Tab-separated table of C-alpha atoms in Angstrom:
chain	number	residue	atom	x	y	z
A	1	UNK	CA	0.000	0.000	0.000
A	2	UNK	CA	1.227	3.490	-0.894
A	3	UNK	CA	2.336	5.188	2.350
A	4	UNK	CA	1.300	8.532	0.859
A	5	UNK	CA	-1.780	8.395	-1.421
A	6	UNK	CA	-1.887	12.179	-2.150
A	7	UNK	CA	0.665	12.245	-4.996
A	8	UNK	CA	-2.051	12.570	-7.700
A	9	UNK	CA	-3.650	15.507	-5.875
A	10	UNK	CA	-0.281	17.271	-5.586
A	11	UNK	CA	0.449	16.816	-9.283
A	12	UNK	CA	-3.075	17.979	-10.181
A	13	UNK	CA	-2.634	21.205	-8.201
A	14	UNK	CA	0.740	21.867	-9.849
A	15	UNK	CA	-0.697	21.179	-13.315
A	16	UNK	CA	-3.512	23.656	-12.640
A	17	UNK	CA	-0.955	26.265	-11.529
A	18	UNK	CA	1.069	25.752	-14.707
A	19	UNK	CA	-2.034	26.082	-16.910
A	20	UNK	CA	-3.064	29.276	-15.109
A	21	UNK	CA	0.422	30.739	-15.624
A	22	UNK	CA	0.273	29.926	-19.350
A	23	UNK	CA	-3.259	31.311	-19.679
A	24	UNK	CA	-2.471	34.506	-17.783
A	25	UNK	CA	0.529	35.239	-20.013
A	26	UNK	CA	-1.380	34.374	-23.201
A	27	UNK	CA	-4.209	36.757	-22.308
A	28	UNK	CA	-1.816	39.487	-21.152
A	29	UNK	CA	0.204	39.657	-24.373
A	30	UNK	CA	-2.863	39.972	-26.612
A	31	UNK	CA	-2.663	43.373	-28.395
A	32	UNK	CA	-5.297	45.968	-27.518
A	33	UNK	CA	-6.307	46.090	-31.173
A	34	UNK	CA	-7.028	42.336	-31.135
A	35	UNK	CA	-9.119	42.633	-27.962
A	36	UNK	CA	-11.171	45.478	-29.482
A	37	UNK	CA	-11.750	43.385	-32.597
A	38	UNK	CA	-12.884	40.420	-30.466
A	39	UNK	CA	-15.410	42.606	-28.635
A	40	UNK	CA	-17.352	43.096	-31.871
A	41	UNK	CA	-16.866	39.573	-33.187
A	42	UNK	CA	-19.677	37.084	-33.808
A	43	UNK	CA	-17.550	34.297	-32.325
A	44	UNK	CA	-18.740	33.683	-28.724
A	45	UNK	CA	-15.260	32.582	-27.617
A	46	UNK	CA	-13.740	35.842	-28.826
A	47	UNK	CA	-16.447	37.881	-27.107
A	48	UNK	CA	-15.800	35.927	-23.882
A	49	UNK	CA	-12.099	36.818	-24.002
A	50	UNK	CA	-12.908	40.485	-24.625
A	51	UNK	CA	-15.351	40.475	-21.691
A	52	UNK	CA	-12.754	38.929	-19.379
A	53	UNK	CA	-10.302	41.696	-20.271
A	54	UNK	CA	-12.779	44.556	-19.793
A	55	UNK	CA	-11.394	44.928	-16.249
A	56	UNK	CA	-7.922	43.456	-16.677
A	57	UNK	CA	-6.588	44.363	-13.229
A	58	UNK	CA	-9.218	42.434	-11.234
A	59	UNK	CA	-9.212	39.528	-13.697
A	60	UNK	CA	-5.428	39.098	-13.813
A	61	UNK	CA	-5.110	39.521	-10.040
A	62	UNK	CA	-7.650	36.727	-9.621
A	63	UNK	CA	-5.632	34.479	-11.923
A	64	UNK	CA	-2.430	35.210	-10.040
A	65	UNK	CA	-4.101	34.454	-6.705
A	66	UNK	CA	-5.484	31.172	-8.091
A	67	UNK	CA	-2.064	30.210	-9.421
A	68	UNK	CA	-0.407	30.912	-6.089
A	69	UNK	CA	-3.021	28.844	-4.226
A	70	UNK	CA	-2.626	25.885	-6.601
A	71	UNK	CA	1.170	25.952	-6.511
A	72	UNK	CA	1.218	26.392	-2.725
A	73	UNK	CA	-1.190	23.474	-2.237
A	74	UNK	CA	0.826	21.249	-4.546
A	75	UNK	CA	4.064	22.258	-2.854
A	76	UNK	CA	2.671	21.466	0.613
A	77	UNK	CA	1.427	18.056	-0.492
A	78	UNK	CA	4.741	17.221	-2.156
A	79	UNK	CA	6.713	18.369	0.871
A	80	UNK	CA	4.540	16.304	3.195
A	81	UNK	CA	5.000	13.242	1.000
A	82	UNK	CA	8.782	13.680	0.940
A	83	UNK	CA	8.877	13.842	4.728
A	84	UNK	CA	6.880	10.605	5.002
A	85	UNK	CA	9.245	8.881	2.574
A	86	UNK	CA	12.279	10.061	4.517
A	87	UNK	CA	10.838	8.781	7.806
A	88	UNK	CA	9.996	5.357	6.333
A	89	UNK	CA	13.394	4.809	4.685
A	90	UNK	CA	15.693	2.683	6.798
A	91	UNK	CA	18.820	3.792	4.910
A	92	UNK	CA	18.394	7.412	6.087
A	93	UNK	CA	20.721	8.013	9.066
A	94	UNK	CA	19.038	9.022	12.296
A	95	UNK	CA	21.408	11.963	12.696
A	96	UNK	CA	19.355	15.143	13.163
A	97	UNK	CA	21.870	17.235	11.221
A	98	UNK	CA	21.831	14.823	8.293
A	99	UNK	CA	18.037	14.663	8.181
A	100	UNK	CA	17.653	18.452	8.245
A	101	UNK	CA	20.362	18.789	5.610
A	102	UNK	CA	18.434	16.455	3.316
A	103	UNK	CA	15.188	18.360	3.991
A	104	UNK	CA	16.760	21.752	3.199
A	105	UNK	CA	18.353	20.400	0.024
A	106	UNK	CA	15.079	18.834	-1.126
A	107	UNK	CA	13.209	22.058	-0.323
A	108	UNK	CA	15.570	24.157	-2.457
A	109	UNK	CA	15.359	21.606	-5.272
A	110	UNK	CA	11.568	21.624	-5.018
A	111	UNK	CA	11.432	25.439	-5.240
A	112	UNK	CA	13.693	25.411	-8.309
A	113	UNK	CA	11.707	22.707	-10.100
A	114	UNK	CA	8.349	24.327	-9.339
A	115	UNK	CA	9.569	27.743	-10.489
A	116	UNK	CA	10.707	26.308	-13.818
A	117	UNK	CA	7.774	23.967	-14.545
A	118	UNK	CA	4.957	25.921	-12.919
A	119	UNK	CA	5.872	29.482	-13.925
A	120	UNK	CA	8.808	30.175	-16.239
A	121	UNK	CA	8.203	27.445	-18.821
A	122	UNK	CA	4.377	27.851	-18.948
A	123	UNK	CA	4.741	31.639	-19.234
A	124	UNK	CA	7.080	31.338	-22.209
A	125	UNK	CA	4.797	28.809	-23.876
A	126	UNK	CA	1.832	31.131	-23.268
A	127	UNK	CA	3.663	34.085	-24.806
A	128	UNK	CA	4.697	32.106	-27.900
A	129	UNK	CA	1.308	30.509	-28.550
A	130	UNK	CA	-0.855	33.324	-27.186
A	131	UNK	CA	-3.425	33.142	-29.976
A	132	UNK	CA	-4.327	29.482	-29.508
A	133	UNK	CA	-3.877	29.172	-25.744
A	134	UNK	CA	-6.000	32.250	-25.041
A	135	UNK	CA	-8.995	30.439	-26.589
A	136	UNK	CA	-8.165	27.076	-24.995
A	137	UNK	CA	-7.618	28.355	-21.450
A	138	UNK	CA	-10.106	31.249	-21.391
A	139	UNK	CA	-12.801	29.108	-19.731
A	140	UNK	CA	-10.456	27.729	-17.057
A	141	UNK	CA	-9.018	31.170	-16.293
A	142	UNK	CA	-12.443	32.797	-16.211
A	143	UNK	CA	-13.787	30.157	-13.812
A	144	UNK	CA	-10.941	30.504	-11.318
A	145	UNK	CA	-11.093	34.303	-11.496
A	146	UNK	CA	-14.853	34.272	-10.848
A	147	UNK	CA	-14.541	31.946	-7.841
A	148	UNK	CA	-11.839	34.071	-6.239
A	149	UNK	CA	-13.402	37.457	-7.000
A	150	UNK	CA	-14.511	38.062	-3.365
A	151	UNK	CA	-10.990	37.375	-2.140
A	152	UNK	CA	-9.527	39.658	-4.829
A	153	UNK	CA	-11.853	42.489	-3.749
A	154	UNK	CA	-10.832	41.908	-0.142
A	155	UNK	CA	-7.158	41.987	-1.118
A	156	UNK	CA	-7.636	45.228	-3.061
A	157	UNK	CA	-9.404	46.839	-0.114
A	158	UNK	CA	-6.634	45.747	2.270
A	159	UNK	CA	-3.927	46.971	-0.109
A	160	UNK	CA	-5.619	50.370	-0.478
A	161	UNK	CA	-6.083	50.741	3.278
A	162	UNK	CA	-2.468	49.822	4.036
A	163	UNK	CA	-1.280	51.966	1.137
A	164	UNK	CA	-2.799	55.059	2.753
A	165	UNK	CA	-0.463	54.542	5.691
A	166	UNK	CA	2.449	55.011	3.281
A	167	UNK	CA	0.937	57.977	1.461
A	168	UNK	CA	-0.372	55.977	-1.506
A	169	UNK	CA	-3.980	56.909	-2.252
A	170	UNK	CA	-6.307	54.850	-4.471
A	171	UNK	CA	-7.117	56.418	-7.810
A	172	UNK	CA	-3.993	58.536	-7.702
A	173	UNK	CA	-2.782	58.979	-11.297
A	174	UNK	CA	0.453	57.257	-12.175
A	175	UNK	CA	3.485	59.307	-13.058
A	176	UNK	CA	3.548	60.476	-16.658
A	177	UNK	CA	6.047	58.907	-19.000
A	178	UNK	CA	8.939	61.339	-19.375
A	179	UNK	CA	10.641	62.411	-22.561
A	180	UNK	CA	13.860	60.713	-21.468
A	181	UNK	CA	12.039	57.411	-20.941
A	182	UNK	CA	10.560	57.561	-24.432
A	183	UNK	CA	13.957	58.391	-25.929
A	184	UNK	CA	15.464	55.456	-24.036
A	185	UNK	CA	12.798	53.117	-25.394
A	186	UNK	CA	13.455	54.422	-28.909
A	187	UNK	CA	17.198	53.823	-28.484
A	188	UNK	CA	16.551	50.286	-27.264
A	189	UNK	CA	14.210	49.663	-30.193
A	190	UNK	CA	16.871	50.908	-32.587
A	191	UNK	CA	19.511	48.642	-31.041
A	192	UNK	CA	17.204	45.625	-31.408
A	193	UNK	CA	16.338	46.503	-35.005
A	194	UNK	CA	12.662	47.261	-34.332
A	195	UNK	CA	13.119	50.968	-35.143
A	196	UNK	CA	15.147	52.239	-38.100
A	197	UNK	CA	17.801	54.909	-37.546
A	198	UNK	CA	15.843	57.375	-39.693
A	199	UNK	CA	12.768	56.783	-37.526
A	200	UNK	CA	14.830	57.216	-34.364
A	201	UNK	CA	16.273	60.515	-35.647
A	202	UNK	CA	12.813	61.765	-36.583
A	203	UNK	CA	11.376	60.969	-33.141
A	204	UNK	CA	14.291	62.724	-31.433
A	205	UNK	CA	13.872	65.722	-33.761
A	206	UNK	CA	10.200	65.967	-32.805
A	207	UNK	CA	11.140	66.259	-29.130
A	208	UNK	CA	13.831	68.827	-29.929
A	209	UNK	CA	11.404	70.816	-32.100
A	210	UNK	CA	9.807	72.373	-29.005
A	211	UNK	CA	13.166	73.745	-27.839
A	212	UNK	CA	14.484	74.785	-31.254
A	213	UNK	CA	14.279	78.452	-32.247
A	214	UNK	CA	13.873	80.043	-35.661
A	215	UNK	CA	17.478	81.276	-35.635
A	216	UNK	CA	18.637	77.642	-35.719
A	217	UNK	CA	16.756	76.716	-38.905
A	218	UNK	CA	16.441	79.974	-40.867
A	219	UNK	CA	18.456	81.053	-43.886
A	220	UNK	CA	20.792	83.770	-42.615
A	221	UNK	CA	20.647	87.239	-44.126
A	222	UNK	CA	24.069	86.684	-45.698
A	223	UNK	CA	22.605	83.812	-47.732
A	224	UNK	CA	19.254	85.438	-48.500
A	225	UNK	CA	18.174	86.317	-52.005
A	226	UNK	CA	16.155	89.536	-52.094
A	227	UNK	CA	15.222	92.119	-54.721
A	228	UNK	CA	14.848	95.900	-54.509
A	229	UNK	CA	11.396	97.419	-54.737
A	230	UNK	CA	12.227	99.116	-58.052
A	231	UNK	CA	13.643	95.980	-59.715
A	232	UNK	CA	12.410	95.523	-63.306
A	233	UNK	CA	10.347	92.482	-64.228
A	234	UNK	CA	13.128	91.068	-66.399
A	235	UNK	CA	15.583	91.155	-63.472
A	236	UNK	CA	13.092	89.461	-61.142
A	237	UNK	CA	12.472	86.651	-63.630
A	238	UNK	CA	16.212	86.158	-64.105
A	239	UNK	CA	16.784	85.872	-60.338
A	240	UNK	CA	13.870	83.454	-59.958
A	241	UNK	CA	15.243	81.222	-62.736
A	242	UNK	CA	18.809	81.256	-61.391
A	243	UNK	CA	17.892	80.560	-57.766
A	244	UNK	CA	14.795	78.418	-58.240
A	245	UNK	CA	13.062	80.330	-55.439
A	246	UNK	CA	9.294	80.783	-55.709
A	247	UNK	CA	9.100	83.403	-52.942
A	248	UNK	CA	11.511	86.327	-52.919
A	249	UNK	CA	11.638	89.101	-50.276
A	250	UNK	CA	11.330	92.671	-51.550
A	251	UNK	CA	13.174	95.542	-49.829
A	252	UNK	CA	13.010	99.307	-50.263
A	253	UNK	CA	16.412	100.721	-49.257
A	254	UNK	CA	18.356	97.754	-47.971
A	255	UNK	CA	17.740	94.245	-46.692
A	256	UNK	CA	16.816	95.624	-43.257
A	257	UNK	CA	13.754	97.318	-44.754
A	258	UNK	CA	11.766	94.383	-46.122
A	259	UNK	CA	8.432	95.528	-47.557
A	260	UNK	CA	6.895	92.236	-48.597
A	261	UNK	CA	7.372	88.907	-50.335
A	262	UNK	CA	6.917	88.421	-54.058
A	263	UNK	CA	5.380	85.114	-55.154
A	264	UNK	CA	6.724	84.270	-58.599
A	265	UNK	CA	3.449	82.576	-59.558
A	266	UNK	CA	1.701	85.948	-59.141
A	267	UNK	CA	3.743	87.196	-62.105
A	268	UNK	CA	2.432	84.536	-64.501
A	269	UNK	CA	-0.414	86.841	-65.464
A	270	UNK	CA	2.166	89.175	-67.069
A	271	UNK	CA	3.319	86.611	-69.638
A	272	UNK	CA	3.003	88.106	-73.111
A	273	UNK	CA	2.274	91.581	-71.748
A	274	UNK	CA	4.409	94.678	-71.678
A	275	UNK	CA	6.366	95.322	-68.502
A	276	UNK	CA	5.967	99.059	-68.864
A	277	UNK	CA	4.928	100.601	-65.584
A	278	UNK	CA	5.658	97.399	-63.693
A	279	UNK	CA	6.191	97.751	-59.942
A	280	UNK	CA	6.880	94.902	-57.544
A	281	UNK	CA	4.762	96.731	-54.946
A	282	UNK	CA	1.619	95.932	-56.944
A	283	UNK	CA	2.268	92.184	-56.838
A	284	UNK	CA	4.041	91.522	-53.553
A	285	UNK	CA	2.189	90.164	-50.547
A	286	UNK	CA	2.305	91.160	-46.907
A	287	UNK	CA	5.113	89.579	-44.972
A	288	UNK	CA	5.049	88.023	-41.520
A	289	UNK	CA	7.782	89.334	-39.217
A	290	UNK	CA	8.804	87.150	-36.271
A	291	UNK	CA	11.590	87.401	-33.665
A	292	UNK	CA	14.573	85.215	-34.462
A	293	UNK	CA	14.339	83.592	-31.019
A	294	UNK	CA	10.706	82.508	-31.369
A	295	UNK	CA	10.251	78.724	-30.899
A	296	UNK	CA	9.796	76.815	-34.131
A	297	UNK	CA	6.638	75.176	-32.804
A	298	UNK	CA	5.021	78.598	-32.307
A	299	UNK	CA	5.912	79.731	-35.820
A	300	UNK	CA	4.590	76.454	-37.196
A	301	UNK	CA	1.246	77.234	-35.559
A	302	UNK	CA	1.226	80.739	-37.059
A	303	UNK	CA	1.989	79.360	-40.509
A	304	UNK	CA	-0.985	76.992	-40.277
A	305	UNK	CA	-3.321	79.600	-38.826
A	306	UNK	CA	-2.446	82.342	-41.322
A	307	UNK	CA	-1.880	79.942	-44.252
A	308	UNK	CA	1.616	81.266	-44.923
A	309	UNK	CA	4.757	79.542	-46.153
A	310	UNK	CA	7.499	82.025	-45.233
A	311	UNK	CA	8.376	84.707	-42.697
A	312	UNK	CA	11.149	87.226	-42.081
A	313	UNK	CA	13.077	86.775	-38.835
A	314	UNK	CA	14.205	90.002	-37.180
A	315	UNK	CA	16.829	90.560	-34.507
A	316	UNK	CA	16.465	92.535	-31.279
A	317	UNK	CA	17.217	95.793	-33.102
A	318	UNK	CA	14.556	95.267	-35.759
A	319	UNK	CA	17.029	94.390	-38.493
A	320	UNK	CA	16.582	91.436	-40.800
A	321	UNK	CA	18.177	88.307	-39.340
A	322	UNK	CA	17.074	85.890	-42.047
A	323	UNK	CA	14.173	84.187	-43.752
A	324	UNK	CA	12.435	81.006	-42.605
A	325	UNK	CA	9.984	78.866	-44.543
A	326	UNK	CA	7.632	76.026	-43.746
A	327	UNK	CA	10.114	73.739	-45.513
A	328	UNK	CA	12.842	74.802	-43.069
A	329	UNK	CA	10.633	73.815	-40.135
A	330	UNK	CA	9.769	70.440	-41.657
A	331	UNK	CA	13.412	69.739	-42.504
A	332	UNK	CA	14.321	70.195	-38.843
A	333	UNK	CA	12.139	67.133	-38.175
A	334	UNK	CA	12.391	64.854	-41.215
A	335	UNK	CA	15.798	65.924	-42.505
A	336	UNK	CA	16.807	67.540	-45.763
A	337	UNK	CA	14.034	67.796	-48.371
A	338	UNK	CA	15.672	67.966	-51.772
A	339	UNK	CA	13.674	69.281	-54.714
A	340	UNK	CA	14.591	69.799	-58.353
A	341	UNK	CA	15.843	73.327	-57.693
A	342	UNK	CA	18.000	72.664	-54.639
A	343	UNK	CA	21.760	72.738	-54.880
A	344	UNK	CA	23.077	69.183	-54.766
A	345	UNK	CA	26.088	70.138	-52.659
A	346	UNK	CA	25.913	68.674	-49.169
A	347	UNK	CA	26.563	70.747	-46.068
A	348	UNK	CA	28.429	67.803	-44.514
A	349	UNK	CA	30.443	65.674	-46.943
A	350	UNK	CA	32.435	62.669	-45.763
A	351	UNK	CA	35.879	62.487	-47.355
A	352	UNK	CA	36.921	59.342	-45.528
A	353	UNK	CA	36.366	57.642	-42.181
A	354	UNK	CA	36.503	60.313	-39.462
A	355	UNK	CA	37.171	63.140	-41.945
A	356	UNK	CA	34.506	65.548	-43.217
A	357	UNK	CA	34.210	68.697	-45.313
A	358	UNK	CA	31.688	70.906	-43.527
A	359	UNK	CA	29.927	74.097	-44.556
A	360	UNK	CA	30.543	77.042	-42.258
A	361	UNK	CA	26.807	77.508	-41.725
A	362	UNK	CA	26.402	74.098	-40.068
A	363	UNK	CA	25.327	74.456	-36.445
A	364	UNK	CA	27.716	73.759	-33.580
A	365	UNK	CA	25.279	71.153	-32.229
A	366	UNK	CA	25.483	69.132	-35.447
A	367	UNK	CA	29.287	69.055	-35.321
A	368	UNK	CA	29.243	68.088	-31.640
A	369	UNK	CA	26.827	65.254	-32.391
A	370	UNK	CA	28.833	64.092	-35.414
A	371	UNK	CA	32.112	63.785	-33.479
A	372	UNK	CA	30.657	63.223	-29.983
A	373	UNK	CA	32.477	66.203	-28.484
A	374	UNK	CA	31.576	69.357	-26.561
A	375	UNK	CA	32.937	72.530	-28.099
A	376	UNK	CA	31.170	75.305	-26.236
A	377	UNK	CA	32.116	73.881	-22.837
A	378	UNK	CA	35.761	74.605	-23.640
A	379	UNK	CA	35.222	78.206	-24.609
A	380	UNK	CA	31.953	80.092	-24.426
A	381	UNK	CA	30.811	81.469	-27.759
A	382	UNK	CA	27.897	83.637	-28.841
A	383	UNK	CA	27.897	82.048	-32.300
A	384	UNK	CA	25.454	79.406	-33.535
A	385	UNK	CA	27.421	78.134	-36.547
A	386	UNK	CA	30.730	76.306	-36.638
A	387	UNK	CA	32.116	79.000	-38.945
A	388	UNK	CA	31.319	81.754	-36.475
A	389	UNK	CA	32.650	79.654	-33.600
A	390	UNK	CA	36.025	79.194	-35.337
A	391	UNK	CA	36.143	82.880	-36.276
A	392	UNK	CA	35.764	83.685	-32.595
A	393	UNK	CA	38.505	81.239	-31.571
A	394	UNK	CA	40.893	82.470	-34.268
A	395	UNK	CA	40.383	86.074	-33.205
A	396	UNK	CA	39.289	87.181	-36.646
A	397	UNK	CA	38.531	86.128	-40.190
A	398	UNK	CA	41.435	84.352	-41.960
A	399	UNK	CA	42.721	85.777	-45.220
A	400	UNK	CA	41.890	84.186	-48.591
A	401	UNK	CA	45.212	82.320	-48.698
A	402	UNK	CA	45.289	81.386	-45.003
A	403	UNK	CA	44.260	77.933	-43.768
A	404	UNK	CA	44.724	77.934	-39.977
A	405	UNK	CA	44.030	74.830	-37.890
A	406	UNK	CA	42.711	74.355	-34.356
A	407	UNK	CA	42.569	71.097	-32.402
A	408	UNK	CA	39.787	70.588	-29.839
A	409	UNK	CA	39.101	67.301	-28.036
A	410	UNK	CA	41.220	65.370	-30.497
A	411	UNK	CA	39.441	66.853	-33.526
A	412	UNK	CA	41.329	69.058	-35.991
A	413	UNK	CA	39.445	71.980	-37.584
A	414	UNK	CA	41.129	73.431	-40.698
A	415	UNK	CA	39.758	76.472	-42.532
A	416	UNK	CA	39.571	75.620	-46.226
A	417	UNK	CA	37.704	78.549	-47.761
A	418	UNK	CA	36.644	82.029	-46.730
A	419	UNK	CA	34.050	83.891	-48.776
A	420	UNK	CA	31.712	86.833	-48.293
A	421	UNK	CA	33.468	87.838	-45.078
A	422	UNK	CA	32.889	84.485	-43.355
A	423	UNK	CA	34.398	81.017	-43.058
A	424	UNK	CA	32.646	79.080	-45.801
A	425	UNK	CA	34.309	75.639	-45.734
A	426	UNK	CA	36.045	73.670	-42.976
A	427	UNK	CA	37.873	70.358	-43.010
A	428	UNK	CA	37.181	68.484	-39.776
A	429	UNK	CA	39.150	65.354	-38.938
A	430	UNK	CA	39.378	63.184	-35.856
A	431	UNK	CA	43.021	62.595	-34.971
A	432	UNK	CA	43.958	58.990	-34.109
A	433	UNK	CA	46.516	60.168	-31.546
A	434	UNK	CA	48.467	63.229	-30.452
A	435	UNK	CA	50.150	64.261	-33.678
A	436	UNK	CA	51.370	67.486	-35.166
A	437	UNK	CA	48.613	69.372	-36.919
A	438	UNK	CA	49.530	69.980	-40.586
A	439	UNK	CA	49.855	73.569	-41.740
A	440	UNK	CA	47.524	72.839	-44.630
A	441	UNK	CA	44.803	70.233	-44.994
A	442	UNK	CA	45.453	67.029	-46.892
A	443	UNK	CA	43.912	66.501	-50.294
A	444	UNK	CA	43.630	70.228	-50.767
A	445	UNK	CA	43.314	69.765	-54.474
A	446	UNK	CA	40.066	67.795	-53.928
A	447	UNK	CA	38.384	70.405	-51.767
A	448	UNK	CA	37.994	73.080	-54.414
A	449	UNK	CA	35.826	76.124	-54.171
A	450	UNK	CA	32.675	76.716	-52.222
A	451	UNK	CA	29.658	76.322	-54.198
């Protein structure tokens, strides 16, 4: 006769605990979209699953409580049976130390085995075959959860009451997900291949859009194309063809006195007509003036509200700082938008590994990100562009034939071209070790003119 007839009951409890663990995981990993689809399905099994997950917290807590009860009951029965076997075995020494040593070892082994076969393994199986197991085990899980609902409510009440003692109040909203947490999740998704690098950059740019100002994305006044108020029609058409711009600012005396913006399409009505008596004032539109330090997100809202595509940025003295378009704002999020009229020359061109040819108008932040360095922490600068930053460090603008170099954080900056009273082109190279900086950049013949 079996000295311990409760082995089947113990195994039955443990099997129930394993099935509940698999069912709980299978129902948990179901996407919200799938649950919503099941709620409107004609299949009664799908509607049952959707109904179970209407209040997921109470339902899943009931499953977890049922699993713990089943595993605990099975563990107690197994432990009791092991003790009976140990007492009835004549080969077990009567030494108290030896007997307790065997009991402790068996207990640890039992905990390990139950954790693997009653939780870890069923949970992984439930996650892998969630679709099928959720239908198979929905009835079992729903029954256990229903039976234990009074105990779950009692547990929730006790947890809320005790939580008040520690300053945790029921219904208190959870902490909002922070920007840093979202960025971290995006980085992890990129590392695992779930998110492309372009998608990661776009998401990061969206977060930075709130903190970015117009001065960071606008076309500076030095690079603006504008026409005088008394410009003849022939000259305006020539400028529009050469630049490819469809909107051109119009000034009266100088670029600091912008009067409006001329839309080239508004001149199409003059095709085939005489340009006698033509005045740009009759065709230009009102211009939107904005401070250069206005956030990009605010200007974006103004563009949408007023149905505009361009604005003139002004500095603190009322002078023209530059021009900014809707395309500039979008490019700060999605990257460069190249159309058939844009110059093909890149602002950042890679010559070789760790060596770049960079336009002087590139922002300091872009260079810092490209080489993973901090430039402004070494010497404070009021400039936004890398060209202006180097001009400040050099103490002035280099001559046309001068190509000075500066090394910062192991990165060598060499002025390649100066034009229009500014540093136009820079060769930036990461140095492999402490070496002498060459007087002139390598491959000078390949750098050529700014264009």
